[in-house]
CSV table of C-alpha atoms and ligand atoms in Angstrom, one decimal:
chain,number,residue,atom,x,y,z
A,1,UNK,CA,110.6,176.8,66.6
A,2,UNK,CA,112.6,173.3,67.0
A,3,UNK,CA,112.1,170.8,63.8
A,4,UNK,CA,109.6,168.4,64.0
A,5,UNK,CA,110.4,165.2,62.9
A,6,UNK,CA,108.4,162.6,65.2
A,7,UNK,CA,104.6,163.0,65.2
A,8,UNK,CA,102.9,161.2,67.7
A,9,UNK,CA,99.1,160.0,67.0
A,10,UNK,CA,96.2,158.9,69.1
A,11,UNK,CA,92.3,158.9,69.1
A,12,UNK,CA,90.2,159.3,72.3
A,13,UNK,CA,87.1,159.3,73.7
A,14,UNK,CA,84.1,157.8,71.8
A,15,UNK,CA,84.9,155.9,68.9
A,16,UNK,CA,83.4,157.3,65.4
A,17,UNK,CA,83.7,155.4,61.7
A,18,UNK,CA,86.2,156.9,60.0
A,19,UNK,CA,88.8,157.5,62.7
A,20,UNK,CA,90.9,154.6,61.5
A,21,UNK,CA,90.9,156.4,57.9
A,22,UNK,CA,92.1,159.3,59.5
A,23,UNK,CA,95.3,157.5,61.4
A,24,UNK,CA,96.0,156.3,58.2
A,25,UNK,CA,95.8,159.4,56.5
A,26,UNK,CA,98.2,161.1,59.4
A,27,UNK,CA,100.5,158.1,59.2
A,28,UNK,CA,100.8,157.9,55.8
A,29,UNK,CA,101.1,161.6,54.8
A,30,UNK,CA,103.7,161.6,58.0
A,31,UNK,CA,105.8,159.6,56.0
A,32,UNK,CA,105.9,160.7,52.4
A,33,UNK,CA,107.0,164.0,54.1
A,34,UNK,CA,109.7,162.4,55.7
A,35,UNK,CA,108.4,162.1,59.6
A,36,UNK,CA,108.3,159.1,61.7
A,37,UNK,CA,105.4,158.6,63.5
A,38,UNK,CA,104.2,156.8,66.7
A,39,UNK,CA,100.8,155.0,67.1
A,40,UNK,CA,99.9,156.0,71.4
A,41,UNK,CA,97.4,153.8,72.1
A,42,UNK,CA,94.1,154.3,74.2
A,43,UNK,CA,93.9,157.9,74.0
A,44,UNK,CA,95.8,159.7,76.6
A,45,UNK,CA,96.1,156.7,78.8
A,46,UNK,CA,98.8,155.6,76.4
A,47,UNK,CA,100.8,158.7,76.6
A,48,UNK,CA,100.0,158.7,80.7
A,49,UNK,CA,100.8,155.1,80.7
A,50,UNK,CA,103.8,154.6,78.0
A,51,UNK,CA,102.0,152.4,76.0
A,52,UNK,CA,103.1,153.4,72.1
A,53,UNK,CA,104.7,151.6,69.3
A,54,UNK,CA,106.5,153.0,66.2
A,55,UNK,CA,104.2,153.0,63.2
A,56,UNK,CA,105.1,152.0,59.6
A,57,UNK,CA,102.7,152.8,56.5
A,58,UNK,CA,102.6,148.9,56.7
A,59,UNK,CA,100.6,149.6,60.4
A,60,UNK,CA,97.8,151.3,58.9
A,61,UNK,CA,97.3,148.8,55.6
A,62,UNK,CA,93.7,147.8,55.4
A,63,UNK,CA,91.7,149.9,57.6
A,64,UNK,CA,90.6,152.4,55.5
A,65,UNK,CA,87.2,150.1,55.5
A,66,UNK,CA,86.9,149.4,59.1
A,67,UNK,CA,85.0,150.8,62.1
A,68,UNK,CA,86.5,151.8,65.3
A,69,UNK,CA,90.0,152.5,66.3
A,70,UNK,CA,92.6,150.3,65.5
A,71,UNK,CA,94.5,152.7,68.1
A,72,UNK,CA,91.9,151.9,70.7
A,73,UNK,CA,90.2,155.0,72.8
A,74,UNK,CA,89.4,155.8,76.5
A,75,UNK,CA,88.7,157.9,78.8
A,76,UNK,CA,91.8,159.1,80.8
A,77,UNK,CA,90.9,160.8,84.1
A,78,UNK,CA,94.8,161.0,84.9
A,79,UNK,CA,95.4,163.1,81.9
A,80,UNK,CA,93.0,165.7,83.8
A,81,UNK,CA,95.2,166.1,86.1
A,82,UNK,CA,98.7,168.3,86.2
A,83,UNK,CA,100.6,165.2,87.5
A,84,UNK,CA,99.2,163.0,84.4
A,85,UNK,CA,100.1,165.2,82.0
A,86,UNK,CA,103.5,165.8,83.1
A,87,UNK,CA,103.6,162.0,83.4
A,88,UNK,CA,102.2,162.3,79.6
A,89,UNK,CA,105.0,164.8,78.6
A,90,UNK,CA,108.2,163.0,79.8
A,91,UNK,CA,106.7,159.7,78.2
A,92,UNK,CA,106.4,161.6,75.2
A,93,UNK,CA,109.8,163.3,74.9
A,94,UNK,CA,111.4,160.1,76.0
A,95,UNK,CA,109.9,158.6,72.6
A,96,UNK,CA,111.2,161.1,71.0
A,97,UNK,CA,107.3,162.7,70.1
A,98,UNK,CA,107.9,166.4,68.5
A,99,UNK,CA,104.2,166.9,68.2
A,100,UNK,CA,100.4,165.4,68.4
A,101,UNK,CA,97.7,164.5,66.1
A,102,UNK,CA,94.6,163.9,68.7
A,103,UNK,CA,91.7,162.9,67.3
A,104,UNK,CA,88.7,163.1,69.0
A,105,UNK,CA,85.8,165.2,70.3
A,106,UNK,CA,85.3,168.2,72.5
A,107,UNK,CA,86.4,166.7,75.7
A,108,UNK,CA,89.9,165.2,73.9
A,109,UNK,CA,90.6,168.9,72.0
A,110,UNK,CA,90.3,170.7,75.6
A,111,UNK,CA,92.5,168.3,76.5
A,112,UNK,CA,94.9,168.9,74.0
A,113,UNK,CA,94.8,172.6,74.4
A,114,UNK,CA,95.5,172.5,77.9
A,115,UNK,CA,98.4,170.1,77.1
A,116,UNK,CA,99.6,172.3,74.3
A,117,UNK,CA,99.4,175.7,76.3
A,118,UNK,CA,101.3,174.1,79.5
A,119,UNK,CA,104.0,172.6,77.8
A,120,UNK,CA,104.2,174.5,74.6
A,121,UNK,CA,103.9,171.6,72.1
A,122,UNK,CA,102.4,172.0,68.4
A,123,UNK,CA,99.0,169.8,68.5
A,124,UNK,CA,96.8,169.5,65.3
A,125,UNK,CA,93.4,167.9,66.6
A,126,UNK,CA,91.1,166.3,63.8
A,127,UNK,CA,87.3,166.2,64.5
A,128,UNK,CA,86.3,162.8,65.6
A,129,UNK,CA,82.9,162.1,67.0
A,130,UNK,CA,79.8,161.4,65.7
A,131,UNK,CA,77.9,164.1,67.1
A,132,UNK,CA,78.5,166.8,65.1
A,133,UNK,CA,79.2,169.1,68.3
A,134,UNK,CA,82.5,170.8,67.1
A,135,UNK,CA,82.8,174.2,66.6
A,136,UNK,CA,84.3,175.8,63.4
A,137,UNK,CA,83.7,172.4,60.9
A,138,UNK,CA,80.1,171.9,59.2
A,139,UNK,CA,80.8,168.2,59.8
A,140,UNK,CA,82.8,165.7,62.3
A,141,UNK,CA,84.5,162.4,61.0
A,142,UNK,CA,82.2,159.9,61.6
A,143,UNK,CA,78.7,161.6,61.4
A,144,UNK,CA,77.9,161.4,58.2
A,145,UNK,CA,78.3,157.1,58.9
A,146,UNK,CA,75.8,157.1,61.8
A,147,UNK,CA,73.6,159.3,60.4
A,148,UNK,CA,73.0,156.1,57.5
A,149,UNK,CA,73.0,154.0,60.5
A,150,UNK,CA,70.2,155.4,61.9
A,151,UNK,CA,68.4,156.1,58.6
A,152,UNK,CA,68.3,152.1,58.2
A,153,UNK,CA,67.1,151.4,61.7
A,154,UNK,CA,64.4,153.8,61.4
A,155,UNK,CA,63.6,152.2,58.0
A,156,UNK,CA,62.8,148.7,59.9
A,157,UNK,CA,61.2,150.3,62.6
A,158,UNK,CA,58.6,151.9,60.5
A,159,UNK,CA,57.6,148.6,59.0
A,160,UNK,CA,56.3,147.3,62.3
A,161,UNK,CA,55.1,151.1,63.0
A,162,UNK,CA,52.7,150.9,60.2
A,163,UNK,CA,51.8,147.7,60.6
A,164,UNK,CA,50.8,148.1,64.8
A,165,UNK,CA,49.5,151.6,63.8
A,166,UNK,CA,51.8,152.6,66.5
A,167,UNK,CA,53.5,155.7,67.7
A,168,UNK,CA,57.5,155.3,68.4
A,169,UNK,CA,60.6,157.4,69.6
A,170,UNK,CA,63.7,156.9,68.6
A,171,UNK,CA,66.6,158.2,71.0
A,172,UNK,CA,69.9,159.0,69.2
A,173,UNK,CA,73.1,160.1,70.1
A,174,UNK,CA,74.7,163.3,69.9
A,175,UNK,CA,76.0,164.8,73.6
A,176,UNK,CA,73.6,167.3,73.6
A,177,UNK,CA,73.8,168.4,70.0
A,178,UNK,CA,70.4,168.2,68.1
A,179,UNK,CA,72.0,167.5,64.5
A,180,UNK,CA,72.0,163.3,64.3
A,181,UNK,CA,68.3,164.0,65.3
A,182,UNK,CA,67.0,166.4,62.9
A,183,UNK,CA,69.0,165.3,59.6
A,184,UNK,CA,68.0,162.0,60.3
A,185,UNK,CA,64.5,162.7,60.9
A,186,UNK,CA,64.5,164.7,57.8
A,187,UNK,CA,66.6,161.5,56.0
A,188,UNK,CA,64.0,158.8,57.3
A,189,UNK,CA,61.1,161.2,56.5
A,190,UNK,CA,60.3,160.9,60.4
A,191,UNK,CA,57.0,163.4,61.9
A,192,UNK,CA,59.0,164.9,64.6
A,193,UNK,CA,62.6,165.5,65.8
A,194,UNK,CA,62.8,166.6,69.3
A,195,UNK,CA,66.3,168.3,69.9
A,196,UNK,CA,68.3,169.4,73.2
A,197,UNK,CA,68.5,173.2,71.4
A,198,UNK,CA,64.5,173.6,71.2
A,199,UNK,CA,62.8,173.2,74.9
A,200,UNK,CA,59.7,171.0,74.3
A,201,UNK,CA,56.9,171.8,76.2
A,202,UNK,CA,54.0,169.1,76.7
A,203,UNK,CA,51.7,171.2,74.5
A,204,UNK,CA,54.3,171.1,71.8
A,205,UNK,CA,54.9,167.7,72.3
A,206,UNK,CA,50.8,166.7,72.1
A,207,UNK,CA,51.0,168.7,68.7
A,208,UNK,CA,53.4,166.9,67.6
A,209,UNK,CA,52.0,163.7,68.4
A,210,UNK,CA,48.8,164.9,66.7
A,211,UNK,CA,49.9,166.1,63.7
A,212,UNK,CA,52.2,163.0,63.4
A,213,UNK,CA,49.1,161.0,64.0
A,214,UNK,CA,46.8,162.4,61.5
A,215,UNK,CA,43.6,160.9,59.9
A,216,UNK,CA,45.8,160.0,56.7
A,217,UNK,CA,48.8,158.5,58.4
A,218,UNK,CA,49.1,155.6,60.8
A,219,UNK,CA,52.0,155.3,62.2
A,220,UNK,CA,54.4,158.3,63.4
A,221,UNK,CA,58.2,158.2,64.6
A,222,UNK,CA,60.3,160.9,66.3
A,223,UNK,CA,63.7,161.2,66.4
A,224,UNK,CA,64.4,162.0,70.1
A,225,UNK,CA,67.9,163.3,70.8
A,226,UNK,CA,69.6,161.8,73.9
A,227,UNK,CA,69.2,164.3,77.2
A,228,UNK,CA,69.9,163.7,80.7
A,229,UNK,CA,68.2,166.6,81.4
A,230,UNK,CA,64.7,165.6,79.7
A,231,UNK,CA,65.0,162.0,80.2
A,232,UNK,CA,65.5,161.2,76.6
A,233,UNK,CA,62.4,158.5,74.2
A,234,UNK,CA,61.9,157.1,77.8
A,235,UNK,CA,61.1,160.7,79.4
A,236,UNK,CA,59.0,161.7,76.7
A,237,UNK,CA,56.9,158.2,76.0
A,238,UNK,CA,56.1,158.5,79.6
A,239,UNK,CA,54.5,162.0,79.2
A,240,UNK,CA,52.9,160.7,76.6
A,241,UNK,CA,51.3,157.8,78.6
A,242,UNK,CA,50.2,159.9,80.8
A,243,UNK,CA,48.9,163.2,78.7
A,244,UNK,CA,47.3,161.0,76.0
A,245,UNK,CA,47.2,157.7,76.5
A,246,UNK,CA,45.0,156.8,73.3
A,247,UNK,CA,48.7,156.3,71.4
A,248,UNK,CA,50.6,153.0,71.4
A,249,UNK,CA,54.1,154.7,72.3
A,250,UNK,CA,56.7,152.9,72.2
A,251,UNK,CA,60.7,153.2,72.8
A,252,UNK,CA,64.1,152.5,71.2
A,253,UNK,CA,66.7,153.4,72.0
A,254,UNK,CA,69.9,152.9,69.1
A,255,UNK,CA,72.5,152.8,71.9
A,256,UNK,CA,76.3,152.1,70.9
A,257,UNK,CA,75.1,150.7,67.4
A,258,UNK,CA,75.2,154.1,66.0
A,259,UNK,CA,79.0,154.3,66.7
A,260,UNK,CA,79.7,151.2,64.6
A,261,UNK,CA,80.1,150.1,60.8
A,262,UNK,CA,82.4,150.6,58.2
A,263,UNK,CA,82.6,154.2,57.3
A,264,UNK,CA,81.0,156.2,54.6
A,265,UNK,CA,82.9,157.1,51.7
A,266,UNK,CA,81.8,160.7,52.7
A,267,UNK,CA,83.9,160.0,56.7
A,268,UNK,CA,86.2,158.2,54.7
A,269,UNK,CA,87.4,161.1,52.2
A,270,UNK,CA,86.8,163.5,54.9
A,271,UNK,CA,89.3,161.8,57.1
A,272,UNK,CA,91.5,161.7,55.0
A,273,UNK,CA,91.6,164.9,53.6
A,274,UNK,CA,91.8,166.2,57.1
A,275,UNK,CA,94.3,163.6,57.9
A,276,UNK,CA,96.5,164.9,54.8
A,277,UNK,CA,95.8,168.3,56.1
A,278,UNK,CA,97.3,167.9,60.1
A,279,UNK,CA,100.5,167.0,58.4
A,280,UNK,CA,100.9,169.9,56.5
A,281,UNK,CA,99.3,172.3,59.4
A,282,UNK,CA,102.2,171.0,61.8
A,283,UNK,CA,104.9,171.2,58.8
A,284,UNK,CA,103.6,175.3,58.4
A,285,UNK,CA,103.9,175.7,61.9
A,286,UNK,CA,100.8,175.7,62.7
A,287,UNK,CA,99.7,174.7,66.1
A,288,UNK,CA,96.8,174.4,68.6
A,289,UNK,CA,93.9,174.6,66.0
A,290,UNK,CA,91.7,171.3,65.1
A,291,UNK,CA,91.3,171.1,60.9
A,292,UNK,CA,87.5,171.6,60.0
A,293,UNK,CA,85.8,172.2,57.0
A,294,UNK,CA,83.9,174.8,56.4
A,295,UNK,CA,81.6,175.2,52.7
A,296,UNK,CA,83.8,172.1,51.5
A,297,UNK,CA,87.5,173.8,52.1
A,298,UNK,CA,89.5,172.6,55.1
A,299,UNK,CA,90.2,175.3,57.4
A,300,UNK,CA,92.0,175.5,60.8
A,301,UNK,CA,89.9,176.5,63.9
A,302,UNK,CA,92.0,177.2,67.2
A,303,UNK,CA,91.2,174.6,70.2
A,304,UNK,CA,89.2,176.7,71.9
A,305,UNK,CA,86.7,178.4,69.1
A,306,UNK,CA,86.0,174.6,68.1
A,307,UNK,CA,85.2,173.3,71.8
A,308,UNK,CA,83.3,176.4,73.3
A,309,UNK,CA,81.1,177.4,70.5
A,310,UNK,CA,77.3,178.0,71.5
A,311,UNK,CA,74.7,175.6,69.7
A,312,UNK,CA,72.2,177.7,68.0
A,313,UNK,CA,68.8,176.1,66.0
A,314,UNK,CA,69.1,174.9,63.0
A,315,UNK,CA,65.4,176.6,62.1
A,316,UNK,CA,66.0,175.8,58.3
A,317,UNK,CA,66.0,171.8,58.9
A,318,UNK,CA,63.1,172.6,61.6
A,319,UNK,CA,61.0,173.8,59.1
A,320,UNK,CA,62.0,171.1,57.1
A,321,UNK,CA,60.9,168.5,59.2
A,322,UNK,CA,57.5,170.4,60.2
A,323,UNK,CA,56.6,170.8,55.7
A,324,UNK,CA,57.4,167.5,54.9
A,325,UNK,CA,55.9,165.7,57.6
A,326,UNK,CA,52.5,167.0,56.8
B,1,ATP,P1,82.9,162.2,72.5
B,1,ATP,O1,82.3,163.6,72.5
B,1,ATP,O2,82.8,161.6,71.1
B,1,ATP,O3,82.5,161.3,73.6
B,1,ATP,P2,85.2,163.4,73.7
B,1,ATP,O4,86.6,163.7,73.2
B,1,ATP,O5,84.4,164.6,74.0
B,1,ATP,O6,84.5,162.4,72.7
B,1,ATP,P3,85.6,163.0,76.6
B,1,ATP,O7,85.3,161.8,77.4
B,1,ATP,O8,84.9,164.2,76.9
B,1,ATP,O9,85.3,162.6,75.1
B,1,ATP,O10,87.2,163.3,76.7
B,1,ATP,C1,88.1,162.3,76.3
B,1,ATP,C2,89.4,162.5,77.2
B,1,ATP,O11,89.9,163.8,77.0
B,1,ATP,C3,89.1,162.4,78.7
B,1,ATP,O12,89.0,161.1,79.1
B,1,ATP,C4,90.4,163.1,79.2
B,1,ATP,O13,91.5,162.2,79.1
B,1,ATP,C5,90.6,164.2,78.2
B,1,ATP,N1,90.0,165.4,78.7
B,1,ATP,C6,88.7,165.8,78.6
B,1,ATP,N2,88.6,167.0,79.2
B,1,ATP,C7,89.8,167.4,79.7
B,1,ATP,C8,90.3,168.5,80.5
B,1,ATP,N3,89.5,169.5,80.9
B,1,ATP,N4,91.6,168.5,80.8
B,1,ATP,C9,92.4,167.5,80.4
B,1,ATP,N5,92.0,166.4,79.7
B,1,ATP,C10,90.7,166.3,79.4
């Protein structure tokens, strides 16, 4: 296996807290082992494109704190395509790239493992999304940040539910993955979480808003996980409406707010103990495996185990929700 001695870096698709604390923690373990490393900018568009610059540890001073990408993301259509990629590869062996750190979600790590099987290049991918929809990793950079996002929206918004005596849903992110919903719900003390894992059937969902609704409480919020599918809060207040209209329903939707905000210290350690962690992966040899953790200890989970895995019910925080909400 040839040397590596240039890493190349880049996040992609949607943004998450603690990405920027991960490309610092690539770039600066890169260095103290003697690599050089280059910052590719918008996802694979920069790669498609050309658009990189050599990084320093100077490049990644004082981000640790912020939001975002400093790297910028997108979403590169091109790079789906065997022409992009082979556009992407000569760019990349023009700048002298040895290897990839690609941080990012499902969608970016399939990318990389096509890339990686077609032109046989050691990639290390580094969980970045806030949806907590990776396989192989109890947790994704940039969840644990949203989740306290949410948590203090749904804080405010259960003031003015109290005080209207009013029944609200709350749509949150997540891709289809049910976890921002239910751990928040269960964070914010919320009566309900409806998640994409659990079909909700209009009899459920009256129960819910009955039991939520109780004699001794007078105000109830759901957590509502974003889905096409179901239509979302704005699907499910309309059933309402129209099944029980004696309830005040009302919608908000948290939108692009949840993918802002400095990161925790939990994203932040995270990314960078993963970040720490690709380095030595590619200096081992390792290749084609995204770094997750699993019961606290980082472990390596190949491409295609992390972006295939099926979502099962979390019955436990369920429960959870159902107990405490009573
Ligand atoms: P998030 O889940 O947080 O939105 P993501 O990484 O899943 O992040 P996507 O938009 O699904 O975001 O993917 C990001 C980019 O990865 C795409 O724009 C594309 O460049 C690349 N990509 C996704 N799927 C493929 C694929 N099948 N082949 C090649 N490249 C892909």
């Amino acid at each position: 296996m040839a040397e590596i001695k240039c890493i190349g870096i880049l996040t992609s698709g949607g943004d998450a807290p603690g990405m920027n604390a991960a490309i610092r923690a690539v770039t600066r373990a890169a260095i103290y082992n003697g690599l050089s490393v280059v910052g590719i900018k918008r996802g694979y568009y920069g790669l498609v494109y050309n658009d990189m610059e050599p990084f320093t540890s100077k490049s990644v001073s004082n981000i640790i704190q912020q939001g975002g990408t400093i790297l910028k993301t997108a979403r590169c259509k091109e790079f789906a395509t065997v022409d992009g990629r082979r556009q992407a590869y000569d760019n990349m062996r023009a700048a002298g790239i040895d290897a990839l750190v690609v941080i990012g979600g499902d969608g970016s790590l399939t990318g990389a493992r096509i890339f990686a099987e077609e032109y046989d290049i050691p990639i290390v991918g580094l969980p970045g999304t806030i949806d907590n929809d990776l396989g192989g990793t109890d947790q994704t950079i940039g969840y644990d940040t949203a989740l306290n996002t949410i948590i203090e929206a749904v804080d405010k918004i259960r003031d003015t539910a109290t005080s209207h005596e009013r029944l609200f849903f709350v749509e949150v992110m997540g891709h289809m993955a049910g976890d921002l919903a239910l751990n928040s719900a269960i964070a914010s003390g919320a009566e309900a979480a409806i998640i994409p894992e659990m079909e909700t059937e209009i009899d459920q969902l009256g129960d819910l808003v009955k039991r939520g609704f109780r004699k001794s409480k007078n105000s109830a919020i759901v957590l509502v996980a974003e889905n096409p599918t179901t239509g979302g809060a704005l699907g499910l207040a309309q059933r309402v409406k129209e099944e029980f209209p004696e309830y005040d329903a009302r919608v908000t939707i948290l939108g692009h707010l949840q993918r802002g905000g400095s990161p925790t210290a939990a994203d932040r350690i995270l990314a960078s103990r993963m970040g720490v962690e690709a380095i030595t992966a590619l200096r081992e040899g390792q290749r084609n495996v995204m770094i997750g953790i699993k019961n606290g200890e980082l472990v390596y989970v190949p491409f295609v185990k992390a972006t295939t895995h099926v979502r099962t019910v979390d019955h436990q925080g369920v429960d959870i929700v159902k107990i405490l909400s009573i």
